[in-house]
Amino acid sequence: MATTSEIPHKSFRLSMLLYDTRYRSITIQIFFLMLLMLGAAWLVDNTISNLQTLGKDFSFNYLFTTAGYDINQRLIEYTSQSTHARAALVGFLNTILLAVLACVLATVLGVIAGVLRLSKNWIVSRLMTIYVEVFRNIPTLLWIIIFGAIMTESMPAPNAFRGDDPSASMLFNESVAITNRGIYAPEPLFSRSLGNLDIGIFLISIDLLAIIALIVAGIYANRKLMVHATKVQNATGVRPTTWWKTLAILFGPAIVLLVALGFHLGYPSLQGFNFQGGTHIRNSLIAMWLGLGIYTGAFIAEIVRSGILAISKGQSEAAFALGLQPTLTTRLVILPQALRVIIPPLISQYLNITKNTSLALAVGYMDMRSTLGGISINQTGRELEGMMLMMLIYLLISLTISGLMNVYNSKIKLKER
Amino acid sequence: MKKTVFFGTLAAAGMSAGLVSAQTVDQITERGELICGVSTGVNGFSAPDANGVWQGFDVDVCRAVAAAVLGDPMAVNFVPTTGQTRFSALASGEIDMLARNTTWTFSRDVDLKFTFAGVNYYDGQGFMMKRSMGVGSAMDLDGATVCIQTGTTTELNLADFFRANDMEYEPVPIETNAEAQQQYLAGSCDVYTTDVSGLAATRASFETPGDHVILPEVISKEPLGPAVRNGDDQWADVVMWTLNALIAAEELGITSANVAELAEGTTNPQINRLLGSEGGMGEIMGLDADWAVRAISASGNYGEIFSANIGEETPIGLARGLNAQWTQGGLMYAPPFN
């Protein structure tokens, strides 16, 4: 019966924790965990006692007091009477806007430059090599400042557009002005607007939502149409003409809606000191966008190139043997396979762009680092709170980006069954 | 990951705050130099000269304090700070005192936990723009683009001014005076706003100062003065009374030329107490009897410092105005040395 109890039970000695290999690894781990916790406790205690010496407390209440300062680029309603939390939100949205714009530019540039660097045309490939090497090896901040300086120093001031014989003139039929304060472009306006949707924190234009809904619906309907066309082709061998149907589905409803809403463009015009009306794209945004986008584009070019080189030569030879043209080979055979190699390092480039947006103050772009982590901290003296909050938000943004990109990555990666 | 970041912050905060509690005067004596936070460069107030030696109105306050405590006006390590970094630098103990045309306000004194050691310049916020724009008043600035240093009181005053007068403006945030100057000259802002003294100093460094006009409106009170951390009263007293000694010296007619002679003893008991020949005031404060003599010898009394750096004979050309002695109709008034 009781067989298990017959195993000789050696008495446990304390020294076995150190000399017995069964216990040693656990002992070491527990020892280091305790050291780590001690260190953490020391840091927390040190912080608390130092804050006490300074006579400061730890509180986020300052977020709900009046900010008192103005922010030039506002995607949502904000005045100097709004709270610090609101200012942080304005900065956060500016950060996101910049990150998205820069990611798009970097991706487009990177893919083009990466593919062209492998081109058989000597000049094209060398030009791309120069682009990649020049931008990769000079720090981002310098590029941002250079683009900022070019915009500020070499463009005409708004008052150069004044007078009967101005030294500068507007482009595109008097609709776009490029000045040293940024670009003034026409803005879309609706004379019969549907109004705004108030979701508590900010307003969303119903017009915009309606247009987006129509575009999404159009793309969905177009896909159905294509599936139908393929079905007909499979059944009869003749593919029905779809191009005009596609155009009608994609653009027809949107045009009808725009006409119904009374769509027109608001042109910028010179009044007083500045251009009024229209959309003002500030120099700071342009400098940050170009600086981050072109710089990171050089890295993405290298990633794309390495992805393409990772595909064996036999793949393209096989495609040529089937009679596919080079462009089709690239689009249908090489790039889809290369994506698997490209996407993981691309994720970290997107994260880099997002984190590098915090250089924005260099050209006076009011991102989250400038509002929440800059002026608010400075006016309230809440460095610890502000920095921790900002780190938490950047962390959340980064985790979100890498999460989404990883979902995409798992969708396109080689399915192994 | 989250935890690492959290502890990292605490570590950074903990280490930088670690120095705060000790006695500042002892630290400075032990170190052998005063660490003084100044601006990143405003001519006349604090800027390095051609030899890399810091010169200016605020710099001379630091030198006087260093002379009083250490006996050597050159034993100062100047740390350039921007509008945004100055308070963190002071709160963390990176600098011993801040002499950087910083406005004494309620929230800085009470909420940010600093002590202002008096006022060395009574200023107000103004606007500068190109004369060719033809604007004569700040009330005509509706719609203007304004360059402004971030993290300053001027930023808040500007928002209040335009709001109160129901005008619009486009702020261009800038980090340093040099950057603001470059943006303003390139025309990417119509107006540069900061304290009038700062505008005058900036304008003086332009190629053609006459092309730029400082608008008559002064939209705020800006009492500028040196600041120290809360919690070390002895150090706050040393800085405050060194500044007071400079101001009192002008009132009492003590200059860098005659201070050595007057220190021998005079018939004026105020002078005798200030210069240490009676009363033992230096010892009471934890320094020695000659502290004020050294402070005044460093760059002269308040009036000498003013006229050497920013007065009417200098390119900056500021009139004494509010900063004249109280006996001359100004606000400079040192409490008595009794």
PDB file of N, CA and C in Angstrom, chain A residues 335-345 409 412-415:
ATOM      1  N   LEU A 335       6.355  41.754 -53.763  1.00  0.00           N
ATOM      2  CA  LEU A 335       5.941  42.546 -52.600  1.00  0.00           C
ATOM      3  C   LEU A 335       5.084  41.759 -51.604  1.00  0.00           C
ATOM      4  N   PRO A 336       4.085  40.977 -52.053  1.00  0.00           N
ATOM      5  CA  PRO A 336       3.294  40.248 -51.055  1.00  0.00           C
ATOM      6  C   PRO A 336       4.146  39.336 -50.183  1.00  0.00           C
ATOM      7  N   GLN A 337       5.179  38.727 -50.761  1.00  0.00           N
ATOM      8  CA  GLN A 337       6.036  37.868 -49.951  1.00  0.00           C
ATOM      9  C   GLN A 337       6.979  38.695 -49.088  1.00  0.00           C
ATOM     10  N   ALA A 338       7.432  39.828 -49.657  1.00  0.00           N
ATOM     11  CA  ALA A 338       8.373  40.663 -48.915  1.00  0.00           C
ATOM     12  C   ALA A 338       7.711  41.287 -47.689  1.00  0.00           C
ATOM     13  N   LEU A 339       6.402  41.517 -47.780  1.00  0.00           N
ATOM     14  CA  LEU A 339       5.694  42.164 -46.668  1.00  0.00           C
ATOM     15  C   LEU A 339       5.930  41.428 -45.361  1.00  0.00           C
ATOM     16  N   ARG A 340       6.025  40.108 -45.444  1.00  0.00           N
ATOM     17  CA  ARG A 340       6.215  39.324 -44.220  1.00  0.00           C
ATOM     18  C   ARG A 340       7.509  39.686 -43.525  1.00  0.00           C
ATOM     19  N   VAL A 341       8.514  40.020 -44.317  1.00  0.00           N
ATOM     20  CA  VAL A 341       9.794  40.419 -43.735  1.00  0.00           C
ATOM     21  C   VAL A 341       9.745  41.892 -43.330  1.00  0.00           C
ATOM     22  N   ILE A 342       8.948  42.660 -44.082  1.00  0.00           N
ATOM     23  CA  ILE A 342       8.965  44.115 -43.896  1.00  0.00           C
ATOM     24  C   ILE A 342       8.180  44.548 -42.666  1.00  0.00           C
ATOM     25  N   ILE A 343       7.013  43.957 -42.435  1.00  0.00           N
ATOM     26  CA  ILE A 343       6.108  44.496 -41.419  1.00  0.00           C
ATOM     27  C   ILE A 343       6.717  44.567 -40.011  1.00  0.00           C
ATOM     28  N   PRO A 344       7.328  43.512 -39.474  1.00  0.00           N
ATOM     29  CA  PRO A 344       7.818  43.637 -38.092  1.00  0.00           C
ATOM     30  C   PRO A 344       8.771  44.819 -37.867  1.00  0.00           C
ATOM     31  N   PRO A 345       9.814  45.024 -38.690  1.00  0.00           N
ATOM     32  CA  PRO A 345      10.649  46.205 -38.432  1.00  0.00           C
ATOM     33  C   PRO A 345       9.924  47.520 -38.724  1.00  0.00           C
ATOM     34  N   ASN A 409       0.087  42.074 -39.029  1.00  0.00           N
ATOM     35  CA  ASN A 409       1.192  41.172 -39.338  1.00  0.00           C
ATOM     36  C   ASN A 409       0.736  39.716 -39.308  1.00  0.00           C
ATOM     37  N   ILE A 412      -1.107  38.812 -42.526  1.00  0.00           N
ATOM     38  CA  ILE A 412      -0.415  38.639 -43.803  1.00  0.00           C
ATOM     39  C   ILE A 412       0.714  37.631 -43.734  1.00  0.00           C
ATOM     40  N   LYS A 413       1.060  37.183 -42.540  1.00  0.00           N
ATOM     41  CA  LYS A 413       2.232  36.299 -42.491  1.00  0.00           C
ATOM     42  C   LYS A 413       1.883  34.912 -43.034  1.00  0.00           C
ATOM     43  N   LEU A 414       2.900  34.166 -43.375  1.00  0.00           N
ATOM     44  CA  LEU A 414       2.725  32.858 -43.994  1.00  0.00           C
ATOM     45  C   LEU A 414       1.851  31.977 -43.111  1.00  0.00           C
ATOM     46  N   LYS A 415       0.768  31.479 -43.683  1.00  0.00           N
ATOM     47  CA  LYS A 415      -0.111  30.620 -42.890  1.00  0.00           C
ATOM     48  C   LYS A 415       0.473  29.208 -42.878  1.00  0.00           C
TER      49      LYS A 415
END
